[in-house]
Short mmCIF file of C-alpha atoms in Angstrom, two decimals:
data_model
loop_
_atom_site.label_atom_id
_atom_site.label_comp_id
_atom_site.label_asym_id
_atom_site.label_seq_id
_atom_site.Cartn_x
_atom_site.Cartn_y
_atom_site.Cartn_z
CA UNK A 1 25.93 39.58 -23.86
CA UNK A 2 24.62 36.17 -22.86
CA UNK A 3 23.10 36.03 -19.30
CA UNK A 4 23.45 33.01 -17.67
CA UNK A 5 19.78 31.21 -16.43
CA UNK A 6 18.93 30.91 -13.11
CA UNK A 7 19.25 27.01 -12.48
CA UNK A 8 17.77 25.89 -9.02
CA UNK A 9 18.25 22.45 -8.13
CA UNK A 10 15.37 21.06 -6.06
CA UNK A 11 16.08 18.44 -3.38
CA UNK A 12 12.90 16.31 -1.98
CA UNK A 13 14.17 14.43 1.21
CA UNK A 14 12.59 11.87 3.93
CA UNK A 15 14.98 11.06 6.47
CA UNK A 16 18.19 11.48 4.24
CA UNK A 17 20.07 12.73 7.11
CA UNK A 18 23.36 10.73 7.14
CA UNK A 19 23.88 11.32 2.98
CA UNK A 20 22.28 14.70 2.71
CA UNK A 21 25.09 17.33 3.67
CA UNK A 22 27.28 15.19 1.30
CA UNK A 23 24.67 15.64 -1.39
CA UNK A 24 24.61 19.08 -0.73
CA UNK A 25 28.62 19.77 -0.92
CA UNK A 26 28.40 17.73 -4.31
CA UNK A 27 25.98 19.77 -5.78
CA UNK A 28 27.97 22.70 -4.79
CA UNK A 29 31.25 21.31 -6.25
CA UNK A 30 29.40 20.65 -9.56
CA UNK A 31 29.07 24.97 -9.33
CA UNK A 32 25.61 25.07 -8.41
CA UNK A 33 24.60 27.28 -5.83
CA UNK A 34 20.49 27.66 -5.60
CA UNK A 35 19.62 24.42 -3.73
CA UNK A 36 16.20 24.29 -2.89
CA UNK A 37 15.59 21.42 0.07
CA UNK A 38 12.33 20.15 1.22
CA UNK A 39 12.01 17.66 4.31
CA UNK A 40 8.57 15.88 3.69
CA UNK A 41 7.91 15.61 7.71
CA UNK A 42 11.44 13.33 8.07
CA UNK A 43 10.84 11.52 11.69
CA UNK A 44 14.84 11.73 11.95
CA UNK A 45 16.97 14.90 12.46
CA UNK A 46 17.44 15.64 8.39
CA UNK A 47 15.49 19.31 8.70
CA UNK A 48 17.99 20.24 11.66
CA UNK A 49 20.43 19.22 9.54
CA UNK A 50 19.44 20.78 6.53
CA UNK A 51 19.09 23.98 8.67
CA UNK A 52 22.72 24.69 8.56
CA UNK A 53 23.42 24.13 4.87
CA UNK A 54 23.84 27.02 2.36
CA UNK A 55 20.59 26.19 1.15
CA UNK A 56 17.48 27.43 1.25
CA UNK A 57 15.41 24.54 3.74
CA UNK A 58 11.86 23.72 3.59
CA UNK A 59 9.96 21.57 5.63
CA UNK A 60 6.49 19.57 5.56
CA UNK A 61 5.28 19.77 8.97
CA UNK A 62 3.76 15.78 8.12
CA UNK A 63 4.60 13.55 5.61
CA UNK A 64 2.74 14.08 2.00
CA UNK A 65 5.04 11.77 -0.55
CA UNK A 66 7.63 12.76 -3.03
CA UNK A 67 5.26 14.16 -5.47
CA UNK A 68 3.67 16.70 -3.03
CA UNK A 69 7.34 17.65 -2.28
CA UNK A 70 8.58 18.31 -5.38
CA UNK A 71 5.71 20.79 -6.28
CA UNK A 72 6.47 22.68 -2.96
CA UNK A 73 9.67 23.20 -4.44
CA UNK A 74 8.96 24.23 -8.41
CA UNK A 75 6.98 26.79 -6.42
CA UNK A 76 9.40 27.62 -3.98
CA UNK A 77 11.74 27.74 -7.25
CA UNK A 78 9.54 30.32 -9.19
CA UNK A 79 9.54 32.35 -6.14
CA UNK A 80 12.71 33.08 -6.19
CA UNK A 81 13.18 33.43 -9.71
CA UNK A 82 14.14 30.37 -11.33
CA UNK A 83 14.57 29.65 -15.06
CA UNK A 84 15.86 25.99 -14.98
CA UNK A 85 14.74 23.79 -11.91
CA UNK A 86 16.68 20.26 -11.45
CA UNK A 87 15.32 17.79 -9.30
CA UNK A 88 17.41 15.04 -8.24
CA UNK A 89 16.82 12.34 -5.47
CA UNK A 90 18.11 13.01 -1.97
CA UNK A 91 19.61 9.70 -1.27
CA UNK A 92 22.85 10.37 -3.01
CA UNK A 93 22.09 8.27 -5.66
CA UNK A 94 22.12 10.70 -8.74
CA UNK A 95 25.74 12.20 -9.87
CA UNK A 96 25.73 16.28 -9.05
CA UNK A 97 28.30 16.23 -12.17
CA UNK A 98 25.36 15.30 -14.70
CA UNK A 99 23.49 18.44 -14.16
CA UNK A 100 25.62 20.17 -16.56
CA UNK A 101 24.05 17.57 -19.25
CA UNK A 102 20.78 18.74 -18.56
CA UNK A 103 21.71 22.86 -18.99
CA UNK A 104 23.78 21.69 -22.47
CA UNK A 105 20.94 19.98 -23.59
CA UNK A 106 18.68 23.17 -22.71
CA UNK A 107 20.85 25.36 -24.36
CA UNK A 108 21.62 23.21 -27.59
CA UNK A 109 18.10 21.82 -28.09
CA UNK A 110 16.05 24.86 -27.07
CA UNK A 111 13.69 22.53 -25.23
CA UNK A 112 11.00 22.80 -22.37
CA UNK A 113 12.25 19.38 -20.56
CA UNK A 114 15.46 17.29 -20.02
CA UNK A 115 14.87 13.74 -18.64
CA UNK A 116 17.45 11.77 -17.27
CA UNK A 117 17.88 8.32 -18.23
CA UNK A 118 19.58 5.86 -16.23
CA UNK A 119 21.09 3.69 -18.61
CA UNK A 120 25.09 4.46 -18.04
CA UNK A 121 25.22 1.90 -15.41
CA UNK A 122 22.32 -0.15 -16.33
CA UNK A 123 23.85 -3.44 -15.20
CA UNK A 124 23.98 -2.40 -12.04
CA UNK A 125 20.11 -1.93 -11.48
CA UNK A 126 18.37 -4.12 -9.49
CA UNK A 127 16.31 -6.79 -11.31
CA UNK A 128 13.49 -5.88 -8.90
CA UNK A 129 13.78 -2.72 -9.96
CA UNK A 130 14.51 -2.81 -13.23
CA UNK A 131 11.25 -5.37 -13.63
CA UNK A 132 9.26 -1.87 -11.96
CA UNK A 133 10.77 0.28 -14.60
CA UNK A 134 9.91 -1.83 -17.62
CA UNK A 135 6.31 -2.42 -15.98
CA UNK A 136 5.76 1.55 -15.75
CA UNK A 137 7.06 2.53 -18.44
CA UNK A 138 5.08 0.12 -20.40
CA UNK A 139 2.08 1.43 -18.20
CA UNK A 140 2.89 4.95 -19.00
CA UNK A 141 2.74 4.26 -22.94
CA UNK A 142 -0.56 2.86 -22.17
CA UNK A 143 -2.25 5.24 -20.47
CA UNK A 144 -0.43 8.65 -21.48
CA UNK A 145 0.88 7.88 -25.16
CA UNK A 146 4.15 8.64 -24.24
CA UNK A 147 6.92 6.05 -24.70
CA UNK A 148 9.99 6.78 -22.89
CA UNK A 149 13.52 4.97 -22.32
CA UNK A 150 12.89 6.18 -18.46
CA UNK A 151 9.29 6.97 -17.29
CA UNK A 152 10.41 6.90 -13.50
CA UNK A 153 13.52 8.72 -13.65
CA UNK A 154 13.50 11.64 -10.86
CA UNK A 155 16.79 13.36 -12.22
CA UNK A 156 14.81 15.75 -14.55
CA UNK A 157 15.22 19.43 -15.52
CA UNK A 158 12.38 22.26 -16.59
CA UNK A 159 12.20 25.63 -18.07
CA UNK A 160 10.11 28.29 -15.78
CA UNK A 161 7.47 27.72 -18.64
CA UNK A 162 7.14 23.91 -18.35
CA UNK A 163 7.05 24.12 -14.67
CA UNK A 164 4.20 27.03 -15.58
CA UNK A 165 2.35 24.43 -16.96
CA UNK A 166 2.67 21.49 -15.37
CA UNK A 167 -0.11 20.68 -12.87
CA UNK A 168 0.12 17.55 -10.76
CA UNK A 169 -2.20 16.06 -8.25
CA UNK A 170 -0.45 12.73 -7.06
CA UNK A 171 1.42 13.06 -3.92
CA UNK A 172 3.61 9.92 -4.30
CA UNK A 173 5.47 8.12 -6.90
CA UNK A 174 2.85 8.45 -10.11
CA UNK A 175 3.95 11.97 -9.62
CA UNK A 176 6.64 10.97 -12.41
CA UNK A 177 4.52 9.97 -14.57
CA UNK A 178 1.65 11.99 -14.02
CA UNK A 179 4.50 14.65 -15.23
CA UNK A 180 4.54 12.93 -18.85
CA UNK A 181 1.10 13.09 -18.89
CA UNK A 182 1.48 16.81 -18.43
CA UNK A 183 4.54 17.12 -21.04
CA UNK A 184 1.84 15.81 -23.33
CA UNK A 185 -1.56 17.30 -22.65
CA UNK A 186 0.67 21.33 -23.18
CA UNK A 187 3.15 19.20 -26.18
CA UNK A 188 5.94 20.77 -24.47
CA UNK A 189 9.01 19.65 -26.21
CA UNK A 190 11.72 17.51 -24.78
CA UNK A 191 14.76 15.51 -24.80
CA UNK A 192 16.55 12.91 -22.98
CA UNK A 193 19.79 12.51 -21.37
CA UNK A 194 21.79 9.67 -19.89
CA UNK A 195 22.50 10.14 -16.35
CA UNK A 196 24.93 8.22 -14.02
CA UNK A 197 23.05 6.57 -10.91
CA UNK A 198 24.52 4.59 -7.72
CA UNK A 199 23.06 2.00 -6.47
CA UNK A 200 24.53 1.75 -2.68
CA UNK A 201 23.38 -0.04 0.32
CA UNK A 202 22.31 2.85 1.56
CA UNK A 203 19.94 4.09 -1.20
CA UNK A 204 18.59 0.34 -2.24
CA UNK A 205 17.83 -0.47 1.76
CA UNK A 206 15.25 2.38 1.81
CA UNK A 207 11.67 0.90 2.09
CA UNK A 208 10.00 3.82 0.16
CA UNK A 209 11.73 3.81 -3.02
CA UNK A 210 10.43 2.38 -6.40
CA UNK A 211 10.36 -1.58 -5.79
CA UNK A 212 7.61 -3.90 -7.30
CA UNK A 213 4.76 -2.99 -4.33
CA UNK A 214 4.98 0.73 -4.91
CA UNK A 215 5.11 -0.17 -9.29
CA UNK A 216 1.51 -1.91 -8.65
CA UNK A 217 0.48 0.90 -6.21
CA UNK A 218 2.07 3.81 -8.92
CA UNK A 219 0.11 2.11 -11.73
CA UNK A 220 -3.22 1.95 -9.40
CA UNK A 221 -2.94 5.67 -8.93
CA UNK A 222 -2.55 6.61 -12.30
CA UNK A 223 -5.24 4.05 -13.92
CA UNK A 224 -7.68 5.79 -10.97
CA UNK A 225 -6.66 9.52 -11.80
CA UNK A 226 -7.41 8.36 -15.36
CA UNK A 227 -10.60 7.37 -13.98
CA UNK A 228 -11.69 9.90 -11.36
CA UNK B 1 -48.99 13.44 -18.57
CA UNK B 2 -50.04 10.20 -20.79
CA UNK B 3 -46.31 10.15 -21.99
CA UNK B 4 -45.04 10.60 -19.02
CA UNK B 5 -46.84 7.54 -18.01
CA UNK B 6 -46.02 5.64 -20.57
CA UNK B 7 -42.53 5.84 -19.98
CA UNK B 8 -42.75 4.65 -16.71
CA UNK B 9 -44.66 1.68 -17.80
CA UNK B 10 -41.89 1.27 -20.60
CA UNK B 11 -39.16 1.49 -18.08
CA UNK B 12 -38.77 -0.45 -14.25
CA UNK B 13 -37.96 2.10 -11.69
CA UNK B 14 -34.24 1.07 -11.11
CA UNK B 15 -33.72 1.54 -14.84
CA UNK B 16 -34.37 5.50 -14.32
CA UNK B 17 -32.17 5.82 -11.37
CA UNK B 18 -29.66 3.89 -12.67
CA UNK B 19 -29.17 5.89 -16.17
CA UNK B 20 -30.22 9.36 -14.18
CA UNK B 21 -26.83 8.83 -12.10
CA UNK B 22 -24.95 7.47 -14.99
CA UNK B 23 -26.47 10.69 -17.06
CA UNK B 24 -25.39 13.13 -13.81
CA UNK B 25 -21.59 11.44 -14.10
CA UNK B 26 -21.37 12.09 -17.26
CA UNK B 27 -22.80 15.94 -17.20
CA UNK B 28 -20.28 16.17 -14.56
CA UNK B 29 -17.56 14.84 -16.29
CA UNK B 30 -18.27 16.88 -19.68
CA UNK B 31 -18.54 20.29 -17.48
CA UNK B 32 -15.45 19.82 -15.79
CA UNK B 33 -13.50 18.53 -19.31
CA UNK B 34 -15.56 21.31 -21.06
CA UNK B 35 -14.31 23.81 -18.86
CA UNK B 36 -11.03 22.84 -19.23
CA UNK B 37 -10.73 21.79 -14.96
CA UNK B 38 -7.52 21.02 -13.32
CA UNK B 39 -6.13 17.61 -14.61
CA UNK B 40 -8.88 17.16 -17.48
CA UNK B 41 -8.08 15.37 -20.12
CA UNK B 42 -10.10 13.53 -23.53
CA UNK B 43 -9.05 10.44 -22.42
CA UNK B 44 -10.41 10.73 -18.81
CA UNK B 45 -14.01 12.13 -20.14
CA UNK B 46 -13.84 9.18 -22.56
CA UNK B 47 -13.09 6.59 -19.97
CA UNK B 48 -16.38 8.32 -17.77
CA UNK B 49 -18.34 8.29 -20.90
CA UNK B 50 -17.49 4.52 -21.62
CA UNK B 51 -18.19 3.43 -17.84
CA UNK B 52 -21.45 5.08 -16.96
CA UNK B 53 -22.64 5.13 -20.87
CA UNK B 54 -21.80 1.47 -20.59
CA UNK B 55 -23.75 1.48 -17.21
CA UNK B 56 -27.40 3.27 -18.76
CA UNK B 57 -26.98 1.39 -21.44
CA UNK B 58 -26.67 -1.82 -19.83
CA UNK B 59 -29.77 -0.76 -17.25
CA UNK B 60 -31.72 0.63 -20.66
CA UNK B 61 -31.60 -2.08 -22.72
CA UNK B 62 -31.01 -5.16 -20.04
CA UNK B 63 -31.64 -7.79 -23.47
CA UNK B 64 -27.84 -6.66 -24.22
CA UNK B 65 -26.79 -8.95 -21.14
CA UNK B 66 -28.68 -12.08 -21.83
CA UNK B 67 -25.47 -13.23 -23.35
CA UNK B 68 -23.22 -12.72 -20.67
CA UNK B 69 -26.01 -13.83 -18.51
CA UNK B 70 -26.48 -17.37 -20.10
CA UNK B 71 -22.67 -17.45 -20.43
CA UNK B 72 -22.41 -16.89 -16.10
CA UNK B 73 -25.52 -18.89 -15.84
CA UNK B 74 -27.92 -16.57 -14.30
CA UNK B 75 -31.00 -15.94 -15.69
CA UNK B 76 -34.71 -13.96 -15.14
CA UNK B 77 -34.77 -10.82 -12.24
CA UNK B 78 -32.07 -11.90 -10.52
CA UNK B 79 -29.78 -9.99 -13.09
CA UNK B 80 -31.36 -6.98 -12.22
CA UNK B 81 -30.79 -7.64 -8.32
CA UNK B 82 -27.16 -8.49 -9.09
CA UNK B 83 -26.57 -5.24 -11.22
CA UNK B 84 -28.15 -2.60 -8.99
CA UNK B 85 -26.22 -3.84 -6.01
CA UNK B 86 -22.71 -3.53 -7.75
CA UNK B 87 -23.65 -0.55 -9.30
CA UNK B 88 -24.76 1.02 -5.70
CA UNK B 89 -20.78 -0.38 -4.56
CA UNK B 90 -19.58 0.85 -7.42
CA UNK B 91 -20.93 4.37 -6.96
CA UNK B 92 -20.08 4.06 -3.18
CA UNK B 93 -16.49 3.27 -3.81
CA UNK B 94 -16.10 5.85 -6.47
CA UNK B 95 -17.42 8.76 -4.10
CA UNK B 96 -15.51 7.80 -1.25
CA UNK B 97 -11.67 7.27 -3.32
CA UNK B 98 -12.62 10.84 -4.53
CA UNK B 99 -13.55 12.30 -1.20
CA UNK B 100 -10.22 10.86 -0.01
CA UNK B 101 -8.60 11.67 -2.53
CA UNK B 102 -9.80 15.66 -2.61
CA UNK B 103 -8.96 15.33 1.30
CA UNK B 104 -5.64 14.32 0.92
CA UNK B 105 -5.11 17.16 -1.90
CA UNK B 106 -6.05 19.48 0.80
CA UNK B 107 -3.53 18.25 3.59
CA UNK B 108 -0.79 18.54 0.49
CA UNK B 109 -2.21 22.56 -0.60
CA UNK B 110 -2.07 23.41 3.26
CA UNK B 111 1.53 21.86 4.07
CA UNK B 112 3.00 23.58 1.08
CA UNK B 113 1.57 26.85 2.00
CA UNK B 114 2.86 26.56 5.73
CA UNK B 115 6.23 24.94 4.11
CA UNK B 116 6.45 28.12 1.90
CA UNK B 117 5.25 30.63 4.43
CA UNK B 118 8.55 31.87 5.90
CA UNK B 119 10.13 32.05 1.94
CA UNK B 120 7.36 34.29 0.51
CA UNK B 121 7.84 36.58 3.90
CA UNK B 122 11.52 36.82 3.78
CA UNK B 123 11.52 37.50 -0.09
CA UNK B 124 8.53 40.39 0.40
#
């Protein structure tokens, strides 16, 4: 008899309130039920919000950066079990529908971790953005030895082992890629996926997401954890 | 005693200090790779090792920096003066990024446990 894995899907949010139930209900429709979602001290109404969804609603009483975040919820996610954890951004800019890419490519590859790699709708990218991307993941090669299509790519999956594993200190962004570094210091195996991403208004108009400031700041933390 | 002495005659005072701390970073580095600490890694005891070896050296052996000293266009005592004070930054800067930086680990360990708290009780 095959028994299906546990999959939770872990949700870091700072105010994401007008996109998040919508998030949510797409996650949901993709037939995904164990949502894991952690407000990192939002200053609008998101954790009210995220209150009244089927989901299972965390909060940071202050603000401690996507990294911090996302390790509140691996362990919230091996607390209740999990075998697979997804993270995906909060800003509605990752497709629900791709998580089923990441639990094929668990089951056919037998691996510890799926990346996601946003290269379906490349072209759409912006240049800023895609100039941070190239930067970092050129960065990441440097200082980690491992040379990915995607270094910065939050849309990733992990077995309950890999998440075992993986220790991170950074709070903010270099959390992705302090990850690698992790994926490579226990050679866990993994594989990577293409992944749909939308670039709306909404999601490029938000101050704290990747852009060329936060690429020099990411690649300061991770040259001074090197260092430290 | 007499070779004791003569070491000190051998050696200028900041020269000690300056490899003793460079020697302590480095002990402190190997322990905590050694012992296999949280977020250790060969190529973070290898970057210590290259700094502050690079820093004793430099203070040991001060002839190594006549070159870059001619190049800069300081020469004579001055060197020394000029060395010890970015080292003493240096080490200043270093100690405080870390205290920050074990601070702010902190705040992170004691939001996720008061994030968590209400999970862990309704699961139990």
């Amino acid at each position: 008899m095959h028994i299906r894995p546990k999959i939770v899907i872990i949700i870091p949010i700072y105010n994401e309130s007008k996109v998040i139930g919508e998030v949510v209900a797409n996650v949901r429709k993709s037939g995904f039920d164990n949502i894991i979602i952690i407000d990192d001290g939002s200053t609008d109404n998101s954790f009210e919000i995220i209150k009244h969804l089927p989901v299972i609603a965390l909060q940071h009483k202050i603000n401690r950066g996507k990294g911090a975040t996302i390790r509140t919820g691996t362990e919230a996610a091996m607390f209740i079990g999990a075998d697979i954890v997804v993270t995906m951004d909060g800003d509605g800019q990752h497709d629900a529908l791709d998580i089923d890419r990441f639990v094929k490519a668990f089951q056919e590859k037998d691996v510890d971790v799926v990346l996601g790699v946003r290269q379906l709708e490349k072209e759409n990218m912006p240049i800023s953005r895609k100039l941070a991307n190239w930067i970092a993941d050129k960065v990441t090669f440097l200082l980690y030895g491992v040379n990915l299509q995607d270094s910065q790519s939050g849309f990733r999956a992990f077995s309950a082992h890999a998440i075992k594993l993986i220790k991170t200190k950074s709070n903010a962004y270099s959390y992705e890629s302090e990850v690698l570094r992790e994926i490579k210091t226990h050679q866990l195996s993994y594989t990577e996926v293409p992944i749909h991403v939308r670039y709306t208004a909404y999601s490029t108009s938000k101050k704290h997401k990747q852009n060329i400031v936060n690429g020099i700041k990411t690649i300061y933390t991770m040259i001074w954890n090197i260092l430290s | 005693m007499e070779h004791t002495i003569l070491i000190m005659i051998a050696f200028h005072l900041y020269q000690l200090i300056v490899s003793g701390i460079a020697i302590l970073m480095i002990f402190q580095g190997a322990i905590k790779y050694f012992t296999h600490g949280e977020n250790q890694s060969f190529l973070k005891f290898f970057v210590r090792l290259i700094v502050w070896g690079g820093m004793a050296t430099v203070s040991l052996f001060p002839q190594i920096t006549n070159a870059l000293a001619s190049f800069v266009g300081l020469q004579g005592n001055i060197n020394a003066v000029i060395m010890t004070g970015f080292l003493l930054v240096f080490l200043m800067i270093f100690k405080i990024l870390s205290v920050v930086e074990r601070i702010e680990h902190d705040i992170s360990v004691l939001t996720r446990e008061d994030a968590l708290k209400k999970l862990k009780s309704d699961v139990r």
